[in-house]
Tab-separated table of C-alpha atoms and ligand atoms in Angstrom:
chain	number	residue	atom	x	y	z
A	1	MET	CA	0.000	0.000	0.000
A	2	LYS	CA	1.304	3.447	-0.888
A	3	THR	CA	1.151	5.982	1.954
A	4	GLU	CA	0.266	9.518	0.840
A	5	VAL	CA	1.053	12.562	3.023
A	6	ILE	CA	-1.065	15.730	2.717
A	7	ASN	CA	-0.103	18.893	4.591
A	8	ILE	CA	-3.256	20.362	6.141
A	9	THR	CA	-1.559	23.701	6.843
A	10	THR	CA	-1.091	24.315	3.092
A	11	GLU	CA	-3.782	22.082	1.498
A	12	TYR	CA	-6.645	22.382	3.997
A	13	GLU	CA	-9.606	21.446	1.771
A	14	LYS	CA	-7.799	18.568	0.074
A	15	ALA	CA	-6.646	17.179	3.442
A	16	LEU	CA	-10.196	17.234	4.819
A	17	SER	CA	-11.832	15.746	1.736
A	18	GLU	CA	-9.286	12.917	1.386
A	19	ALA	CA	-9.463	12.070	5.110
A	20	LYS	CA	-13.268	12.049	4.853
A	21	ARG	CA	-13.273	9.885	1.724
A	22	LEU	CA	-10.917	7.262	3.170
A	23	ILE	CA	-12.426	7.137	6.657
A	24	ASN	CA	-15.977	6.883	5.288
A	25	ASP	CA	-14.625	4.074	3.123
A	26	GLY	CA	-13.515	2.133	6.220
A	27	GLU	CA	-9.809	3.006	6.037
A	28	VAL	CA	-7.303	4.194	8.657
A	29	VAL	CA	-5.754	7.676	8.447
A	30	GLY	CA	-2.909	9.241	10.482
A	31	ILE	CA	-4.110	12.568	11.932
A	32	PRO	CA	-2.514	15.412	13.925
A	33	THR	CA	-3.770	16.319	17.408
A	34	GLU	CA	-2.302	18.582	20.088
A	35	THR	CA	-1.072	15.570	22.123
A	36	VAL	CA	0.479	13.125	19.640
A	37	TYR	CA	-0.511	11.909	16.155
A	38	GLY	CA	-3.433	9.448	16.062
A	39	LEU	CA	-4.366	6.501	13.822
A	40	ALA	CA	-8.014	7.243	13.118
A	41	ALA	CA	-10.916	5.143	11.866
A	42	ASN	CA	-14.726	5.390	12.082
A	43	ALA	CA	-15.411	4.327	15.691
A	44	LEU	CA	-18.819	2.938	14.680
A	45	ASP	CA	-17.399	0.656	11.957
A	46	GLU	CA	-15.993	-2.525	13.560
A	47	ASP	CA	-14.077	-3.664	10.486
A	48	ALA	CA	-12.412	-0.261	10.124
A	49	VAL	CA	-11.433	-0.263	13.807
A	50	LYS	CA	-9.906	-3.746	13.446
A	51	LYS	CA	-7.564	-2.301	10.805
A	52	ILE	CA	-6.114	0.084	13.441
A	53	PHE	CA	-5.046	-2.881	15.585
A	54	VAL	CA	-3.429	-4.524	12.555
A	55	ALA	CA	-1.581	-1.346	11.446
A	56	LYS	CA	-0.186	-0.750	14.961
A	57	GLY	CA	0.358	-4.357	16.000
A	58	ARG	CA	-1.705	-3.471	19.080
A	59	PRO	CA	-3.008	-6.234	21.397
A	60	SER	CA	-6.793	-6.496	20.974
A	61	ASP	CA	-7.501	-6.142	24.719
A	62	ASN	CA	-6.030	-2.614	24.750
A	63	PRO	CA	-9.018	-0.297	24.157
A	64	LEU	CA	-9.046	2.807	21.956
A	65	ILE	CA	-9.954	6.405	22.722
A	66	VAL	CA	-12.960	7.708	20.769
A	67	HIS	CA	-12.566	11.323	19.560
A	68	ILE	CA	-15.494	13.705	19.135
A	69	ALA	CA	-15.782	17.261	17.785
A	70	LYS	CA	-18.534	18.653	20.044
A	71	PHE	CA	-20.232	17.873	23.354
A	72	GLU	CA	-23.508	16.730	21.693
A	73	ASP	CA	-21.548	13.888	20.063
A	74	LEU	CA	-20.938	12.352	23.512
A	75	GLU	CA	-24.473	11.341	24.461
A	76	PRO	CA	-25.073	8.528	21.942
A	77	LEU	CA	-21.770	6.861	22.874
A	78	VAL	CA	-22.267	6.447	26.628
A	79	ALA	CA	-24.898	4.889	28.921
A	80	GLU	CA	-25.127	8.112	30.961
A	81	ILE	CA	-23.122	11.284	31.459
A	82	PRO	CA	-22.075	11.610	35.134
A	83	GLU	CA	-22.452	15.092	36.660
A	84	LYS	CA	-18.690	15.383	37.222
A	85	VAL	CA	-18.053	14.688	33.537
A	86	LYS	CA	-20.327	17.600	32.628
A	87	ILE	CA	-18.385	19.879	34.986
A	88	MET	CA	-15.031	18.696	33.617
A	89	ALA	CA	-16.152	19.016	29.981
A	90	GLU	CA	-17.510	22.503	30.586
A	91	LYS	CA	-14.202	23.649	32.080
A	92	PHE	CA	-11.589	21.779	30.025
A	93	TRP	CA	-12.908	20.383	26.714
A	94	PRO	CA	-11.642	20.650	24.025
A	95	ALA	CA	-8.410	19.445	25.647
A	96	ALA	CA	-5.798	16.738	26.206
A	97	LEU	CA	-8.344	15.089	28.494
A	98	THR	CA	-9.912	11.650	28.019
A	99	MET	CA	-12.869	10.685	30.212
A	100	ILE	CA	-14.014	7.092	30.707
A	101	MET	CA	-17.711	6.279	31.189
A	102	LYS	CA	-20.034	3.281	30.910
A	103	LYS	CA	-20.510	2.690	27.179
A	104	SER	CA	-23.734	2.589	25.141
A	105	ASP	CA	-24.524	-0.259	22.734
A	106	LYS	CA	-23.167	1.845	19.857
A	107	ILE	CA	-19.632	1.075	21.080
A	108	SER	CA	-18.440	-2.357	19.992
A	109	ASN	CA	-16.179	-4.626	22.013
A	110	VAL	CA	-13.472	-4.071	19.395
A	111	VAL	CA	-13.239	-0.406	20.444
A	112	SER	CA	-13.587	-1.040	24.183
A	113	GLY	CA	-11.326	-4.097	24.352
A	114	ASN	CA	-14.283	-6.072	25.772
A	115	LEU	CA	-14.731	-3.638	28.695
A	116	ASP	CA	-18.180	-2.189	29.505
A	117	THR	CA	-16.705	1.330	29.423
A	118	VAL	CA	-15.492	3.701	26.716
A	119	ALA	CA	-12.832	6.435	26.705
A	120	ILE	CA	-13.857	9.729	25.057
A	121	ARG	CA	-11.833	12.828	24.172
A	122	MET	CA	-12.607	16.115	22.440
A	123	PRO	CA	-9.204	17.231	21.116
A	124	LYS	CA	-8.139	20.857	21.274
A	125	SER	CA	-6.394	20.783	17.897
A	126	ASP	CA	-8.556	22.663	15.369
A	127	TYR	CA	-7.249	20.356	12.638
A	128	ALA	CA	-8.293	17.242	14.559
A	129	ARG	CA	-11.802	18.588	15.236
A	130	ALA	CA	-12.173	19.727	11.611
A	131	ILE	CA	-11.267	16.217	10.421
A	132	ILE	CA	-13.790	14.593	12.827
A	133	ASP	CA	-16.444	17.084	11.704
A	134	ALA	CA	-15.726	16.454	8.020
A	135	CYS	CA	-16.006	12.667	8.510
A	136	GLY	CA	-19.319	13.069	10.351
A	137	CYS	CA	-18.585	10.220	12.784
A	138	PRO	CA	-16.634	9.738	16.024
A	139	LEU	CA	-13.054	8.602	15.361
A	140	ALA	CA	-11.385	5.812	17.302
A	141	ALA	CA	-7.706	6.734	17.432
A	142	PRO	CA	-4.753	5.428	19.429
A	143	SER	CA	-1.308	6.981	19.055
A	144	ALA	CA	0.088	6.518	15.533
A	145	ASN	CA	3.226	4.552	16.477
A	146	LEU	CA	3.894	0.844	16.136
A	147	SER	CA	2.841	-0.743	19.415
A	148	GLY	CA	5.598	-0.373	22.017
A	149	SER	CA	7.571	2.458	20.411
A	150	PRO	CA	7.394	6.158	21.412
A	151	SER	CA	4.285	8.051	20.285
A	152	PRO	CA	4.915	10.202	17.173
A	153	THR	CA	4.880	13.986	17.577
A	154	ASN	CA	5.290	14.855	13.907
A	155	ALA	CA	4.194	13.437	10.546
A	156	LYS	CA	7.699	12.186	9.691
A	157	TYR	CA	7.714	9.869	12.710
A	158	VAL	CA	4.241	8.600	11.736
A	159	PHE	CA	5.599	7.905	8.243
A	160	ASP	CA	8.637	6.077	9.704
A	161	ASP	CA	6.330	3.665	11.549
A	162	MET	CA	3.309	3.499	9.209
A	163	ASN	CA	4.719	3.714	5.664
A	164	GLY	CA	3.003	0.978	3.621
A	165	ARG	CA	0.549	0.178	6.445
A	166	ILE	CA	-2.033	2.997	5.999
A	167	PRO	CA	-3.132	4.957	2.886
A	168	LEU	CA	-2.900	8.536	4.229
A	169	ILE	CA	-1.177	10.724	6.816
A	170	ILE	CA	-2.406	14.283	7.410
A	171	ASP	CA	0.595	16.470	8.306
A	172	GLY	CA	-0.372	19.235	10.756
A	173	GLY	CA	3.157	20.089	11.978
A	174	SER	CA	4.583	19.335	15.427
A	175	CYS	CA	2.277	18.461	18.332
A	176	GLU	CA	2.098	21.202	20.950
A	177	ILE	CA	1.889	18.967	24.032
A	178	GLY	CA	3.938	15.986	22.864
A	179	VAL	CA	2.655	13.297	25.274
A	180	GLU	CA	-0.706	11.520	25.261
A	181	SER	CA	-3.854	12.822	26.952
A	182	THR	CA	-4.766	12.580	30.620
A	183	VAL	CA	-7.016	9.523	31.106
A	184	ILE	CA	-9.458	9.624	34.019
A	185	SER	CA	-12.259	7.164	34.755
A	186	PHE	CA	-15.717	8.315	35.866
A	187	ALA	CA	-17.019	4.741	35.795
A	188	GLU	CA	-16.305	4.843	39.556
A	189	ASP	CA	-16.515	7.490	42.268
A	190	PRO	CA	-14.245	9.080	43.346
A	191	PRO	CA	-12.863	9.212	39.825
A	192	ARG	CA	-9.571	7.431	39.149
A	193	LEU	CA	-6.570	8.897	37.277
A	194	LEU	CA	-5.273	6.173	34.942
A	195	ARG	CA	-2.732	8.170	32.951
A	196	PRO	CA	-1.394	11.678	33.646
A	197	GLY	CA	-1.240	14.080	30.686
A	198	GLY	CA	-1.883	17.599	29.439
A	199	VAL	CA	-4.619	18.415	31.987
A	200	THR	CA	-2.889	18.118	35.358
A	201	LEU	CA	-4.069	16.273	38.470
A	202	GLU	CA	-3.860	19.518	40.467
A	203	LYS	CA	-6.174	21.396	38.049
A	204	MET	CA	-8.739	18.581	38.027
A	205	THR	CA	-8.701	18.153	41.830
A	206	GLU	CA	-9.253	21.880	42.239
A	207	LEU	CA	-12.434	21.536	40.153
A	208	ILE	CA	-14.034	18.245	41.273
A	209	GLY	CA	-12.342	17.290	44.556
A	210	GLU	CA	-10.881	13.881	45.366
A	211	ILE	CA	-9.299	11.858	42.564
A	212	VAL	CA	-7.690	8.464	43.210
A	213	VAL	CA	-4.317	8.052	41.497
A	214	ASP	CA	-4.099	4.519	40.135
A	215	ASP	CA	-1.062	2.563	41.356
A	216	ALA	CA	0.132	1.985	37.805
A	217	VAL	CA	0.711	5.737	37.274
A	218	LEU	CA	3.901	5.693	39.322
A	219	ASN	CA	4.673	2.009	39.841
A	220	LYS	CA	5.292	-1.100	37.827
A	221	LEU	CA	2.321	-3.465	37.850
A	222	GLU	CA	3.094	-6.735	39.637
A	223	ASP	CA	3.091	-9.749	37.321
A	224	GLY	CA	-0.469	-11.057	37.019
A	225	ALA	CA	-2.096	-7.916	38.494
A	226	VAL	CA	-5.265	-6.682	36.745
A	227	ALA	CA	-4.694	-3.272	35.130
A	228	SER	CA	-7.440	-0.628	35.486
A	229	SER	CA	-6.228	0.632	32.129
A	230	PRO	CA	-5.090	-2.289	29.963
A	231	GLY	CA	-2.508	-0.111	28.176
A	232	MET	CA	-0.530	0.210	31.399
A	233	LYS	CA	0.435	-3.433	31.476
A	234	TYR	CA	2.253	-3.263	28.151
A	235	LYS	CA	5.835	-2.141	27.595
A	236	HIS	CA	5.381	1.361	26.281
A	237	TYR	CA	7.200	4.443	25.059
A	238	ALA	CA	10.394	2.426	24.853
A	239	PRO	CA	13.358	3.302	22.620
A	240	SER	CA	15.955	0.612	21.814
A	241	ALA	CA	18.498	2.328	24.074
A	242	ASP	CA	18.803	1.095	27.645
A	243	ILE	CA	17.722	3.978	29.919
A	244	THR	CA	18.283	4.412	33.663
A	245	ILE	CA	16.798	7.376	35.530
A	246	ILE	CA	19.289	8.953	37.936
A	247	LYS	CA	17.905	10.708	41.019
A	248	SER	CA	20.841	12.888	42.064
A	249	ASP	CA	22.220	16.410	41.784
A	250	PHE	CA	23.681	17.481	38.453
A	251	GLU	CA	27.355	17.122	39.498
A	252	THR	CA	26.843	13.472	40.517
A	253	PHE	CA	24.938	12.828	37.276
A	254	LYS	CA	27.724	14.440	35.213
A	255	ASN	CA	30.436	12.360	36.919
A	256	LEU	CA	28.506	9.145	36.371
A	257	CYS	CA	27.828	9.789	32.658
A	258	GLU	CA	31.410	10.867	31.944
A	259	SER	CA	33.126	8.086	33.881
A	260	GLU	CA	31.063	5.416	32.097
A	261	ASN	CA	30.973	7.232	28.746
A	262	ALA	CA	27.200	6.890	28.744
A	263	THR	CA	24.793	9.089	26.764
A	264	ALA	CA	23.087	11.744	28.883
A	265	LEU	CA	19.377	12.567	28.592
A	266	CYS	CA	19.452	15.913	30.371
A	267	PHE	CA	17.743	19.307	30.637
A	268	ASP	CA	18.398	22.242	28.278
A	269	GLY	CA	21.753	23.920	28.881
A	270	GLU	CA	23.172	21.119	31.060
A	271	ASN	CA	24.670	19.526	27.940
A	272	ASP	CA	27.066	22.510	27.596
A	273	SER	CA	29.146	21.245	30.506
A	274	LEU	CA	29.089	17.536	29.603
A	275	SER	CA	31.966	15.874	27.757
A	276	CYS	CA	29.886	12.772	26.862
A	277	PRO	CA	27.223	12.538	24.109
A	278	SER	CA	23.877	14.021	25.161
A	279	VAL	CA	20.277	14.749	24.154
A	280	THR	CA	18.197	17.387	25.939
A	281	TYR	CA	14.516	17.199	26.851
A	282	GLY	CA	13.369	20.671	27.840
A	283	ASP	CA	13.645	23.226	30.614
A	284	LYS	CA	14.419	21.800	34.084
A	285	ASN	CA	11.653	23.893	35.667
A	286	ASP	CA	8.957	23.556	32.994
A	287	GLY	CA	7.055	20.253	32.648
A	288	PHE	CA	5.301	21.406	29.462
A	289	SER	CA	8.627	22.126	27.790
A	290	GLN	CA	9.812	18.626	28.835
A	291	SER	CA	6.662	16.887	27.536
A	292	ALA	CA	6.958	18.679	24.193
A	293	ARG	CA	10.473	17.244	23.800
A	294	LEU	CA	10.452	13.850	25.530
A	295	PHE	CA	9.326	11.479	22.757
A	296	ASP	CA	11.431	13.274	20.120
A	297	ALA	CA	14.421	12.969	22.451
A	298	LEU	CA	13.801	9.209	22.846
A	299	ARG	CA	13.700	8.782	19.069
A	300	GLU	CA	16.881	10.910	18.715
A	301	LEU	CA	18.692	8.616	21.174
A	302	ASP	CA	17.916	5.696	18.873
A	303	GLU	CA	18.893	7.651	15.754
A	304	MET	CA	22.339	8.337	17.255
A	305	GLY	CA	22.712	4.668	18.229
A	306	ALA	CA	22.878	5.304	21.983
A	307	LYS	CA	23.179	2.100	24.028
A	308	ASN	CA	23.579	3.072	27.689
A	309	VAL	CA	21.587	6.201	28.614
A	310	TYR	CA	21.395	7.984	31.975
A	311	ALA	CA	18.414	10.323	32.329
A	312	ARG	CA	17.915	13.296	34.606
A	313	CYS	CA	14.804	12.866	36.759
A	314	PRO	CA	11.919	15.348	36.264
A	315	ASP	CA	9.921	16.889	39.091
A	316	THR	CA	6.572	15.068	39.470
A	317	LYS	CA	4.390	18.115	40.122
A	318	GLY	CA	1.945	19.510	37.510
A	319	MET	CA	2.833	18.421	33.990
A	320	GLY	CA	5.961	16.775	35.416
A	321	LEU	CA	3.826	13.812	36.544
A	322	ALA	CA	3.022	12.963	32.907
A	323	VAL	CA	6.687	13.315	31.926
A	324	TYR	CA	7.842	11.094	34.813
A	325	ASN	CA	5.118	8.509	34.047
A	326	ARG	CA	6.402	8.162	30.433
A	327	LEU	CA	10.078	8.213	31.391
A	328	ILE	CA	9.789	5.440	34.005
A	329	ARG	CA	8.134	3.264	31.337
A	330	ALA	CA	10.788	4.161	28.749
A	331	SER	CA	13.412	3.072	31.298
A	332	GLY	CA	11.615	-0.167	32.171
A	333	PHE	CA	11.317	1.243	35.739
A	334	LYS	CA	15.103	1.392	36.242
A	335	ILE	CA	15.723	4.195	38.728
A	336	LYS	CA	18.963	4.778	40.659
A	337	VAL	CA	19.039	7.073	43.668
A	338	ILE	CA	22.589	8.341	44.299
B	401	LIG	P1	-3.436	5.389	23.335
B	401	LIG	O1	-4.573	5.151	22.414
B	401	LIG	O2	-2.178	4.769	22.871
B	401	LIG	O3	-3.316	6.808	23.733
B	401	LIG	O4	-3.865	4.602	24.615
B	401	LIG	C1	-5.128	4.802	25.202
B	401	LIG	C2	-5.029	4.460	26.663
B	401	LIG	O5	-6.319	4.591	27.270
B	401	LIG	C3	-4.557	3.036	26.890
B	401	LIG	O6	-3.684	3.003	27.999
B	401	LIG	C4	-5.852	2.319	27.175
B	401	LIG	O7	-5.641	1.163	27.946
B	401	LIG	C5	-6.662	3.385	27.917
B	401	LIG	N1	-8.095	3.154	27.769
B	401	LIG	C6	-8.852	3.317	26.665
B	401	LIG	N2	-10.136	2.969	26.919
B	401	LIG	C7	-10.186	2.562	28.201
B	401	LIG	C8	-11.222	2.067	29.054
B	401	LIG	N3	-12.461	1.907	28.607
B	401	LIG	N4	-10.901	1.753	30.326
B	401	LIG	C9	-9.628	1.902	30.790
B	401	LIG	N5	-8.600	2.372	30.026
B	401	LIG	C10	-8.872	2.687	28.756
B	402	LIG	MG1	-0.128	4.727	22.538
């Protein structure tokens, strides 16, 4: 299969009409969002959704997020809309925020990975919402990487993974946020945070009160444990390089990297004083700057052939929680406190 790329910033109408044609025809299209690129298909067409799992190599018990363009699109997809979801949607949507609810019978088991719930997001990206609107149906869309590798934050990385596997990628430039959405479940009360992302735990707690943070956000699931969010049990976000997170001050980190001739994954500016190879992932004091860089940095480590990587540890407050959550998975939970 030949994979075409259309730039929506320069060919807006063509991008929308081709995405609409292919998706209404039951095909899978790579689309830009503000978090990461998605692999989108008509969420109400089971056969189309199955093609997403094939293109990604995704295990079938890992459910997909369903993307909508406006609040009215939510009602037919869920059994009921909890009051707290209305409050959250009013305040945050469109946003990097996915809310899980009991599903309606419109949502097939292929989308929900056999769960009785469904995950719904209204993306902030104008391009993403325009594509959903043009298609006239909700779009099931996981991240547009091959299963297990870092999520793609630009169309080139989607092409690297999906060339020959899908007919079309819509290029909307670099993703503003750079890590996947916050996932929070309202199928229970108090709600449970399953994955930290662009809408922070602090901001949500301020609005709706208590939120339980699922164990898998910060810890490795024990073998055999049941995951609240099936995606959390799979190896994820992992580059080929072997990464260890180092909890220490910068001097100790520098000495370790240089004495072992490792590759450093460090904050902006710190690389100036390192004599070993390095890749930077944003401002030390700005979680959003780190999230925008993290997955690109992981791909760059692979491109330069890095084997042994030591990573600086981000703060876990605000957006830092999402960055830390991805980095501990990229490292296979290898953390050294020095
Ligand atoms: P991705 O599509 O790669 O961003 O992954 C979506 C994440 O949301 C995965 O970790 C899924 O396991 C999780 N997810 C999607 N739907 C549900 C659901 N109904 N219940 C729990 N987790 C879900
Ligand atoms: Mg993913």
